[in-house]
Amino acid sequence: MKMKKFINKPENIVAELLAGFALSHPGQIRLVGSNLVARAVPKAKGKVGVVTLGGSGHEPGLSGFVGEGMLDISVAGEIFAAPGAPRCLEAIRLANNGAGVLFIVLNHAGDVLSANLTMEMAKREGLNVKMTLTHEDISGGTDPEDRRGLVGFLPVYKVAGAAAEEGQPLDACCEIAERMGRNMRTLAVAVATATHPSTGQPIFELGDDEMEIGMGQHGEAGTGRMKLKTADETAEIMLDMLLKDLDVKAREELLVIVNGAGATTLMELFILFRHVDQVLKAKGIKLARAKVGEFITTQEQAGFQLMIARLDNELIRLWDAPSNAPYFVVR
Amino acid sequence: MKMKKFINKPENIVAELLAGFALSHPGQIRLVGSNLVARAVPKAKGKVGVVTLGGSGHEPGLSGFVGEGMLDISVAGEIFAAPGAPRCLEAIRLANNGAGVLFIVLNHAGDVLSANLTMEMAKREGLNVKMTLTHEDISGGTDPEDRRGLVGFLPVYKVAGAAAEEGQPLDACCEIAERMGRNMRTLAVAVATATHPSTGQPIFELGDDEMEIGMGQHGEAGTGRMKLKTADETAEIMLDMLLKDLDVKAREELLVIVNGAGATTLMELFILFRHVDQVLKAKGIKLARAKVGEFITTQEQAGFQLMIARLDNELIRLWDAPSNAPYFVVR
Amino acid sequence: MTSGISKADFARMIAGAAATIRSQHAVLSELDCAAGDGDHGATMLRTVDRLEKAFAPGGPEDLKTCLKDAGWSVLGVDGGASSSLLGVFFGGMADAAANDMTGMFEAGLAALRKQTKAQPGDKTMMDALVPAIQALRAAADSGKSVHEALFDAAAAARAGAEATRSLTARYGRAKFLGEKTLGHADPGAVSISLLFEGFYKGFSNLKGESGNA
Amino acid sequence: MTSGISKADFARMIAGAAATIRSQHAVLSELDCAAGDGDHGATMLRTVDRLEKAFAPGGPEDLKTCLKDAGWSVLGVDGGASSSLLGVFFGGMADAAANDMTGMFEAGLAALRKQTKAQPGDKTMMDALVPAIQALRAAADSGKSVHEALFDAAAAARAGAEATRSLTARYGRAKFLGEKTLGHADPGAVSISLLFEGFYKGFSNLKGESGNA
Ligand SMILES: Nc1ncnc2c1ncn2[C@@H]1O[C@H](COP(=O)(O)OP(=O)(O)O)[C@@H](O)[C@H]1O
Ligand SMILES: Nc1ncnc2c1ncn2[C@@H]1O[C@H](COP(=O)(O)OP(=O)(O)O)[C@@H](O)[C@H]1O
Ligand SMILES: [Mg+2]
Ligand SMILES: [Mg+2]
Ligand SMILES: [Mg+2]
Ligand SMILES: [Mg+2]
């Protein structure tokens, strides 16, 4: 299939998309320094700054979640590629309001390399920064190092961002982010590939009647290639794996996120969510909160990510706190 | 290409998606009567009710915009098919809080037939209902009857819904909806077809290097089939047609909406918006407000709708008013 | 002779119509793929289900009441243009005297015309429906039996539907496809011809069994 | 003899490396499609652009300063894993004495090792880089000229990159493709072999011109 995307020169994609994003949300975000996505109105002095980094091509992730109540600055790299340490360091300097900075990193090889370098440089400058890694993709195996960071970044941004907004100190914000991270699990499934917007090439191959459970954010292979299943069968297979891995007990309270990969419709996500809810009810597990939509995409890939997270009262309060991020407004 | 969608029995798609939608937004919406999407907390007595109807398969349109500040009830039909008059009448009865009901109808053959029948029945019952038709798709020609209702429903829901929330009477709400409607224009472009979720068939055919300007919400043909163009070229062609049709003068204030059809990425929509902004600046036209995202989709169709609307101060105030609809939260 | 029919007669006609639609629904969807959104077959299946229910034993004895209910029930199919139009049509049939089948069909058409400006030639269900009902009137005026009248109507409907191949759509969703609709029959018109074919077969089969035409 | 090199020498090596990368970037992207996300060629193009800029005339005279700047600039390529790693590598070269080329490359490798646990055999750029630098050390110890040393290094790097075909990835994005990476050379390792081929060509060409090896 020939790629059909509305772009101009491939090498300008990221600069142009960031410009358009900023122009379409003047009240909420703006570009500062070296194309860093920052809040239109910087956070009050004395509050912890929250910074993240990640490749582009996953819109609205990650920069769509910069805003009051969530991130202070997002450092966007090239398509599917982590930004380098220099711009991350610049972001951390800018986000520091005197209370230190929480640096939230999704576990992907390139991002972690940049983040580690950034941390070394920041420490050398005497900046007060703490880094927290999200790795909740259970398809990677049991070693946390092998678990990628998928849509779980969203609750981590949300609760850590809300804690920072409340004025909680860096240690507390970091503890909250890590607690959220420890208590969440994600599994992705793909049924159709995306094309890489710069190269025009499909990023993976799948048979006409196949789906793959465990597919990563950039088409990195998963473990479970199988025949296409119905919505209910798919939801059930994935939910069971997630509940088992997180060891969820009856009466515990869960946040559930169903994240569309790009071409999979909200119609399908609702149908899937409906069955997730049925299965949880059957097991006596409480659905405390839910979110269904596109939070991190992989171009026009078809598939979705299912995330579950165990919530305690503080995490629920922080999840419910107001937010003014362009793609995550909470009143 | 074989259809790959996460569904169960095709005949259950609509019931299941509505169930999932309601379950995932318990605080905001609920299903009442014959699967009508209504607010979780009904509007206060004495305020005008706002109701709409439309086929399913376009999520989050139309039911995603039920909520405080926007719609009271949305009547969802089968996939791409208008709901019949009986459920529309039921919705109008339920939405009537003693101040009458504004019935917002998108100009599509099936929807208008149902709406006209509904109005006759409502009148016979002595219900106080006013119907307003949105038809802003300039590809249909100059006769308003031939202009379909595309994403322009969004500002109409928003300003009429806000007026109703303010407690403005039915006549005023209707006048505001019609003023918004008169001052907006939309043009759609498609580059790749969607498959019909019930039949699994592609809804139209397009060459590998073709795009079609004027494509309707369900693949109804447009007028301008041409070779695929860059983002900037496409935005410029469409914007020029829209500005001409609405006869926009320098220094006037516009609302611009870029609506993704399904498979077209937010990345592309931002790139397109960026050039729309550049062209407007060059012409000395003011960008008053903007919205970029997926508000009404056609399954995994690739393409987008570009909408412009002339705003006056009252319309800007109402556009900015708070909303708690699941897919249109405004603080 | 003016031809009155009973609820039982009409129930048989509906059963016949349901049978023809069920045997052809795939064709209807294919036609709607070419000139619409592909759902017409599914919509017609739900439509005939509801028509049958409205005439199922145990329902009201009175034909007019059954037709009113049937019309309302078909409106509730939520299947877009065709189910609204057919709901209006069957519901409208109740506006005429029950002892005059032709009058009832004419009343249905009159009700339909209040909802659409489409005329024969516009490539809609009207291209089959109008000639079918004209055939009923002609048959009645020339004193033909219901059996013969329904035979003529089915033939006229089929001819009308066939003729839509050479037309371009001016109403409904298909309007926007313009020239592209040339060469394909209009799905709604084909549905009407299937309904009338079913009316004829349904009515006559049993009459046949009972020996007299 | 230990072989010192001047900024001018290194600038020629960089120019040579830029030339080989530019002629092969499509291959690099293809390899990255098979075992990653297809962007490695583009990333390497931006990387060599920045390396050349850092050594362009008018810049600092001191080789160490140029290397520090080059490393920082390559980190800023924002091209994912490889640009971070190569930025660390070139920046790290500045940690050794400028009059010892081998020592400088060893210092770059040492800096790189602080950022990745990958060893030869893990199917990464290390499979080309480690043998290349071992070859430099061996050449230096056996008193070979810079020209000869770079020739040996380029040969060792190519052999190391070639050998990655039969390995399965254990680091980076490709890790998740596991067995699927068998049969394809690792894009990063191939980049390293292209860089060293370019270092050799760039250094030697001019030496050649100036007549002595
Ligand atoms: N305005 C109209 N007048 C008469 N018939 C119409 C009109 N609009 C549509 N139709 C009929 O409806 C048919 C399409 O029905 P269907 O596909 O079920 O509804 P939809 O077009 O809403 O999907 C057309 O083939 C045509 O015969
Ligand atoms: N942890 C690592 N250690 C050493 N080399 C690595 C590591 N991760 C990735 N690489 C190298 O980087 C190459 C991929 O580079 P590139 O495609 O530019 O970055 P990305 O994988 O982020 O898209 C791999 O072929 C491999 O040689
Ligand atoms: Mg990359
Ligand atoms: Mg339809
Ligand atoms: Mg149809
Ligand atoms: Mg890569």
PDB file of C-alpha atoms in Angstrom, chain B residues 66-242:
ATOM      1  CA  VAL B  66     -23.820  15.194  25.053  1.00  0.00           C
ATOM      2  CA  GLY B  67     -23.108  16.941  28.320  1.00  0.00           C
ATOM      3  CA  GLU B  68     -23.419  20.074  30.392  1.00  0.00           C
ATOM      4  CA  GLY B  69     -22.991  23.043  28.040  1.00  0.00           C
ATOM      5  CA  MET B  70     -23.743  21.106  24.857  1.00  0.00           C
ATOM      6  CA  LEU B  71     -26.395  18.488  24.001  1.00  0.00           C
ATOM      7  CA  ASP B  72     -29.072  17.059  26.269  1.00  0.00           C
ATOM      8  CA  ILE B  73     -29.813  13.976  24.196  1.00  0.00           C
ATOM      9  CA  SER B  74     -28.328  12.354  21.102  1.00  0.00           C
ATOM     10  CA  VAL B  75     -30.338   9.803  19.107  1.00  0.00           C
ATOM     11  CA  ALA B  76     -27.946   7.353  17.457  1.00  0.00           C
ATOM     12  CA  GLY B  77     -29.082   5.310  14.456  1.00  0.00           C
ATOM     13  CA  GLU B  78     -27.573   2.193  12.942  1.00  0.00           C
ATOM     14  CA  ILE B  79     -24.173   2.382  11.204  1.00  0.00           C
ATOM     15  CA  PHE B  80     -24.280   5.385   8.806  1.00  0.00           C
ATOM     16  CA  ALA B  81     -28.103   5.297   9.051  1.00  0.00           C
ATOM     17  CA  ALA B  82     -30.441   7.871  10.531  1.00  0.00           C
ATOM     18  CA  PRO B  83     -32.553   6.769  13.501  1.00  0.00           C
ATOM     19  CA  GLY B  84     -36.282   6.743  12.871  1.00  0.00           C
ATOM     20  CA  ALA B  85     -38.835   9.264  14.070  1.00  0.00           C
ATOM     21  CA  PRO B  86     -40.134   7.260  17.068  1.00  0.00           C
ATOM     22  CA  ARG B  87     -36.885   7.451  19.041  1.00  0.00           C
ATOM     23  CA  CYS B  88     -36.361  11.078  18.012  1.00  0.00           C
ATOM     24  CA  LEU B  89     -39.816  11.939  19.338  1.00  0.00           C
ATOM     25  CA  GLU B  90     -39.045  10.081  22.555  1.00  0.00           C
ATOM     26  CA  ALA B  91     -35.824  12.108  22.904  1.00  0.00           C
ATOM     27  CA  ILE B  92     -37.640  15.412  22.396  1.00  0.00           C
ATOM     28  CA  ARG B  93     -40.244  14.513  25.010  1.00  0.00           C
ATOM     29  CA  LEU B  94     -37.478  13.647  27.494  1.00  0.00           C
ATOM     30  CA  ALA B  95     -35.410  16.752  26.731  1.00  0.00           C
ATOM     31  CA  ASN B  96     -38.307  19.112  27.260  1.00  0.00           C
ATOM     32  CA  ASN B  97     -37.849  20.873  30.590  1.00  0.00           C
ATOM     33  CA  GLY B  98     -40.753  23.232  30.021  1.00  0.00           C
ATOM     34  CA  ALA B  99     -38.804  25.688  27.879  1.00  0.00           C
ATOM     35  CA  GLY B 100     -39.040  23.783  24.619  1.00  0.00           C
ATOM     36  CA  VAL B 101     -36.472  21.873  22.596  1.00  0.00           C
ATOM     37  CA  LEU B 102     -34.002  22.822  19.865  1.00  0.00           C
ATOM     38  CA  PHE B 103     -33.609  19.951  17.397  1.00  0.00           C
ATOM     39  CA  ILE B 104     -30.287  20.173  15.515  1.00  0.00           C
ATOM     40  CA  VAL B 105     -30.241  18.147  12.301  1.00  0.00           C
ATOM     41  CA  LEU B 106     -27.337  17.565   9.915  1.00  0.00           C
ATOM     42  CA  ASN B 107     -28.401  17.742   6.286  1.00  0.00           C
ATOM     43  CA  HIS B 108     -28.329  14.122   5.116  1.00  0.00           C
ATOM     44  CA  ALA B 109     -31.280  12.541   3.266  1.00  0.00           C
ATOM     45  CA  GLY B 110     -32.134   9.955   5.901  1.00  0.00           C
ATOM     46  CA  ASP B 111     -31.694  12.312   8.841  1.00  0.00           C
ATOM     47  CA  VAL B 112     -33.883  14.991   7.306  1.00  0.00           C
ATOM     48  CA  LEU B 113     -36.650  12.490   6.527  1.00  0.00           C
ATOM     49  CA  SER B 114     -36.682  11.297  10.143  1.00  0.00           C
ATOM     50  CA  ALA B 115     -36.452  14.816  11.465  1.00  0.00           C
ATOM     51  CA  ASN B 116     -39.367  16.081   9.370  1.00  0.00           C
ATOM     52  CA  LEU B 117     -41.532  13.171  10.508  1.00  0.00           C
ATOM     53  CA  THR B 118     -40.490  13.812  14.083  1.00  0.00           C
ATOM     54  CA  MET B 119     -41.420  17.479  13.842  1.00  0.00           C
ATOM     55  CA  GLU B 120     -44.895  16.621  12.501  1.00  0.00           C
ATOM     56  CA  MET B 121     -45.485  14.216  15.363  1.00  0.00           C
ATOM     57  CA  ALA B 122     -44.116  16.646  17.953  1.00  0.00           C
ATOM     58  CA  LYS B 123     -46.325  19.428  16.652  1.00  0.00           C
ATOM     59  CA  ARG B 124     -49.334  17.098  16.797  1.00  0.00           C
ATOM     60  CA  GLU B 125     -48.493  16.497  20.459  1.00  0.00           C
ATOM     61  CA  GLY B 126     -48.239  20.244  20.997  1.00  0.00           C
ATOM     62  CA  LEU B 127     -44.563  20.024  21.934  1.00  0.00           C
ATOM     63  CA  ASN B 128     -42.630  23.275  21.634  1.00  0.00           C
ATOM     64  CA  VAL B 129     -39.813  22.263  19.242  1.00  0.00           C
ATOM     65  CA  LYS B 130     -37.746  24.168  16.737  1.00  0.00           C
ATOM     66  CA  MET B 131     -35.611  22.404  14.161  1.00  0.00           C
ATOM     67  CA  THR B 132     -32.426  23.817  12.696  1.00  0.00           C
ATOM     68  CA  LEU B 133     -30.582  22.220   9.787  1.00  0.00           C
ATOM     69  CA  THR B 134     -26.791  22.397   9.344  1.00  0.00           C
ATOM     70  CA  HIS B 135     -25.610  22.359   5.744  1.00  0.00           C
ATOM     71  CA  GLU B 136     -22.153  23.872   5.293  1.00  0.00           C
ATOM     72  CA  ASP B 137     -20.415  21.476   2.886  1.00  0.00           C
ATOM     73  CA  ILE B 138     -19.638  23.766  -0.044  1.00  0.00           C
ATOM     74  CA  SER B 139     -18.864  20.818  -2.328  1.00  0.00           C
ATOM     75  CA  GLY B 140     -22.609  20.291  -2.765  1.00  0.00           C
ATOM     76  CA  GLY B 141     -23.015  23.405  -4.890  1.00  0.00           C
ATOM     77  CA  THR B 142     -24.845  26.644  -4.189  1.00  0.00           C
ATOM     78  CA  ASP B 143     -28.303  25.255  -3.341  1.00  0.00           C
ATOM     79  CA  PRO B 144     -28.412  24.910   0.470  1.00  0.00           C
ATOM     80  CA  GLU B 145     -30.461  21.715   0.049  1.00  0.00           C
ATOM     81  CA  ASP B 146     -27.452  20.146  -1.648  1.00  0.00           C
ATOM     82  CA  ARG B 147     -25.006  21.141   1.076  1.00  0.00           C
ATOM     83  CA  ARG B 148     -24.412  18.377   3.584  1.00  0.00           C
ATOM     84  CA  GLY B 149     -23.903  18.857   7.277  1.00  0.00           C
ATOM     85  CA  LEU B 150     -20.317  18.013   8.184  1.00  0.00           C
ATOM     86  CA  VAL B 151     -18.222  18.949  11.238  1.00  0.00           C
ATOM     87  CA  GLY B 152     -20.048  22.290  11.427  1.00  0.00           C
ATOM     88  CA  PHE B 153     -22.440  20.581  13.815  1.00  0.00           C
ATOM     89  CA  LEU B 154     -19.754  21.069  16.473  1.00  0.00           C
ATOM     90  CA  PRO B 155     -19.832  24.874  16.763  1.00  0.00           C
ATOM     91  CA  VAL B 156     -23.622  24.772  16.383  1.00  0.00           C
ATOM     92  CA  TYR B 157     -23.968  22.321  19.288  1.00  0.00           C
ATOM     93  CA  LYS B 158     -21.495  24.377  21.274  1.00  0.00           C
ATOM     94  CA  VAL B 159     -22.988  27.836  20.926  1.00  0.00           C
ATOM     95  CA  ALA B 160     -26.629  26.705  21.022  1.00  0.00           C
ATOM     96  CA  GLY B 161     -25.871  24.426  23.965  1.00  0.00           C
ATOM     97  CA  ALA B 162     -24.133  27.230  25.838  1.00  0.00           C
ATOM     98  CA  ALA B 163     -27.030  29.613  25.138  1.00  0.00           C
ATOM     99  CA  ALA B 164     -29.500  27.046  26.459  1.00  0.00           C
ATOM    100  CA  GLU B 165     -27.323  26.526  29.537  1.00  0.00           C
ATOM    101  CA  GLU B 166     -27.370  30.290  30.139  1.00  0.00           C
ATOM    102  CA  GLY B 167     -31.152  30.077  30.182  1.00  0.00           C
ATOM    103  CA  GLN B 168     -31.792  31.853  26.887  1.00  0.00           C
ATOM    104  CA  PRO B 169     -35.268  31.129  25.445  1.00  0.00           C
ATOM    105  CA  LEU B 170     -35.875  28.739  22.544  1.00  0.00           C
ATOM    106  CA  ASP B 171     -36.171  31.456  19.912  1.00  0.00           C
ATOM    107  CA  ALA B 172     -32.836  32.931  20.945  1.00  0.00           C
ATOM    108  CA  CYS B 173     -31.116  29.534  21.041  1.00  0.00           C
ATOM    109  CA  CYS B 174     -32.464  28.776  17.582  1.00  0.00           C
ATOM    110  CA  GLU B 175     -31.412  32.174  16.242  1.00  0.00           C
ATOM    111  CA  ILE B 176     -27.907  31.626  17.603  1.00  0.00           C
ATOM    112  CA  ALA B 177     -27.701  28.152  16.040  1.00  0.00           C
ATOM    113  CA  GLU B 178     -28.831  29.519  12.679  1.00  0.00           C
ATOM    114  CA  ARG B 179     -26.434  32.463  12.851  1.00  0.00           C
ATOM    115  CA  MET B 180     -23.587  30.052  13.553  1.00  0.00           C
ATOM    116  CA  GLY B 181     -24.813  27.862  10.705  1.00  0.00           C
ATOM    117  CA  ARG B 182     -25.059  30.717   8.197  1.00  0.00           C
ATOM    118  CA  ASN B 183     -21.508  31.778   8.996  1.00  0.00           C
ATOM    119  CA  MET B 184     -19.696  28.484   8.591  1.00  0.00           C
ATOM    120  CA  ARG B 185     -18.332  26.514   5.638  1.00  0.00           C
ATOM    121  CA  THR B 186     -16.700  23.074   5.418  1.00  0.00           C
ATOM    122  CA  LEU B 187     -14.840  21.097   2.803  1.00  0.00           C
ATOM    123  CA  ALA B 188     -13.727  17.482   3.137  1.00  0.00           C
ATOM    124  CA  VAL B 189     -10.941  15.601   1.398  1.00  0.00           C
ATOM    125  CA  ALA B 190     -10.364  11.837   1.337  1.00  0.00           C
ATOM    126  CA  VAL B 191      -7.275   9.872   0.361  1.00  0.00           C
ATOM    127  CA  ALA B 192      -8.216   6.351   1.462  1.00  0.00           C
ATOM    128  CA  THR B 193     -11.500   4.547   1.963  1.00  0.00           C
ATOM    129  CA  ALA B 194     -13.022   3.083   5.084  1.00  0.00           C
ATOM    130  CA  THR B 195     -14.647  -0.326   5.260  1.00  0.00           C
ATOM    131  CA  HIS B 196     -18.287  -0.555   6.322  1.00  0.00           C
ATOM    132  CA  PRO B 197     -18.141  -2.316   9.701  1.00  0.00           C
ATOM    133  CA  SER B 198     -21.315  -4.328   9.037  1.00  0.00           C
ATOM    134  CA  THR B 199     -20.619  -5.390   5.453  1.00  0.00           C
ATOM    135  CA  GLY B 200     -16.818  -5.351   5.490  1.00  0.00           C
ATOM    136  CA  GLN B 201     -16.926  -3.652   2.088  1.00  0.00           C
ATOM    137  CA  PRO B 202     -14.871  -0.568   1.154  1.00  0.00           C
ATOM    138  CA  ILE B 203     -17.258   2.389   0.868  1.00  0.00           C
ATOM    139  CA  PHE B 204     -15.478   3.900  -2.129  1.00  0.00           C
ATOM    140  CA  GLU B 205     -12.464   3.446  -4.414  1.00  0.00           C
ATOM    141  CA  LEU B 206      -9.566   5.848  -4.921  1.00  0.00           C
ATOM    142  CA  GLY B 207      -6.407   5.471  -6.988  1.00  0.00           C
ATOM    143  CA  ASP B 208      -3.078   4.930  -5.225  1.00  0.00           C
ATOM    144  CA  ASP B 209      -1.988   8.482  -5.975  1.00  0.00           C
ATOM    145  CA  GLU B 210      -5.392  10.186  -5.874  1.00  0.00           C
ATOM    146  CA  MET B 211      -7.289  12.313  -3.416  1.00  0.00           C
ATOM    147  CA  GLU B 212     -10.858  13.572  -3.623  1.00  0.00           C
ATOM    148  CA  ILE B 213     -11.949  16.983  -2.422  1.00  0.00           C
ATOM    149  CA  GLY B 214     -15.616  17.182  -1.543  1.00  0.00           C
ATOM    150  CA  MET B 215     -15.941  13.630  -0.279  1.00  0.00           C
ATOM    151  CA  GLY B 216     -18.965  13.225   1.987  1.00  0.00           C
ATOM    152  CA  GLN B 217     -19.259  11.714   5.404  1.00  0.00           C
ATOM    153  CA  HIS B 218     -20.017   8.252   3.993  1.00  0.00           C
ATOM    154  CA  GLY B 219     -17.858   8.298   0.879  1.00  0.00           C
ATOM    155  CA  GLU B 220     -20.560  10.001  -1.181  1.00  0.00           C
ATOM    156  CA  ALA B 221     -18.548  11.312  -4.102  1.00  0.00           C
ATOM    157  CA  GLY B 222     -17.227  14.823  -4.265  1.00  0.00           C
ATOM    158  CA  THR B 223     -16.326  16.907  -7.243  1.00  0.00           C
ATOM    159  CA  GLY B 224     -12.572  17.264  -7.174  1.00  0.00           C
ATOM    160  CA  ARG B 225     -10.687  14.063  -7.805  1.00  0.00           C
ATOM    161  CA  MET B 226      -7.029  14.962  -8.323  1.00  0.00           C
ATOM    162  CA  LYS B 227      -3.462  13.763  -7.822  1.00  0.00           C
ATOM    163  CA  LEU B 228      -2.322  13.612  -4.209  1.00  0.00           C
ATOM    164  CA  LYS B 229      -0.853  16.955  -3.087  1.00  0.00           C
ATOM    165  CA  THR B 230       1.388  18.107  -0.254  1.00  0.00           C
ATOM    166  CA  ALA B 231      -0.150  19.236   3.033  1.00  0.00           C
ATOM    167  CA  ASP B 232       0.454  22.896   2.216  1.00  0.00           C
ATOM    168  CA  GLU B 233      -0.951  22.655  -1.312  1.00  0.00           C
ATOM    169  CA  THR B 234      -4.044  20.812  -0.083  1.00  0.00           C
ATOM    170  CA  ALA B 235      -4.694  23.217   2.774  1.00  0.00           C
ATOM    171  CA  GLU B 236      -4.295  26.172   0.450  1.00  0.00           C
ATOM    172  CA  ILE B 237      -6.681  24.853  -2.223  1.00  0.00           C
ATOM    173  CA  MET B 238      -9.369  24.055   0.325  1.00  0.00           C
ATOM    174  CA  LEU B 239      -8.965  27.208   2.398  1.00  0.00           C
ATOM    175  CA  ASP B 240      -9.191  29.425  -0.678  1.00  0.00           C
ATOM    176  CA  MET B 241     -12.458  27.766  -1.717  1.00  0.00           C
ATOM    177  CA  LEU B 242     -13.875  28.188   1.785  1.00  0.00           C
TER     178      LEU B 242
END
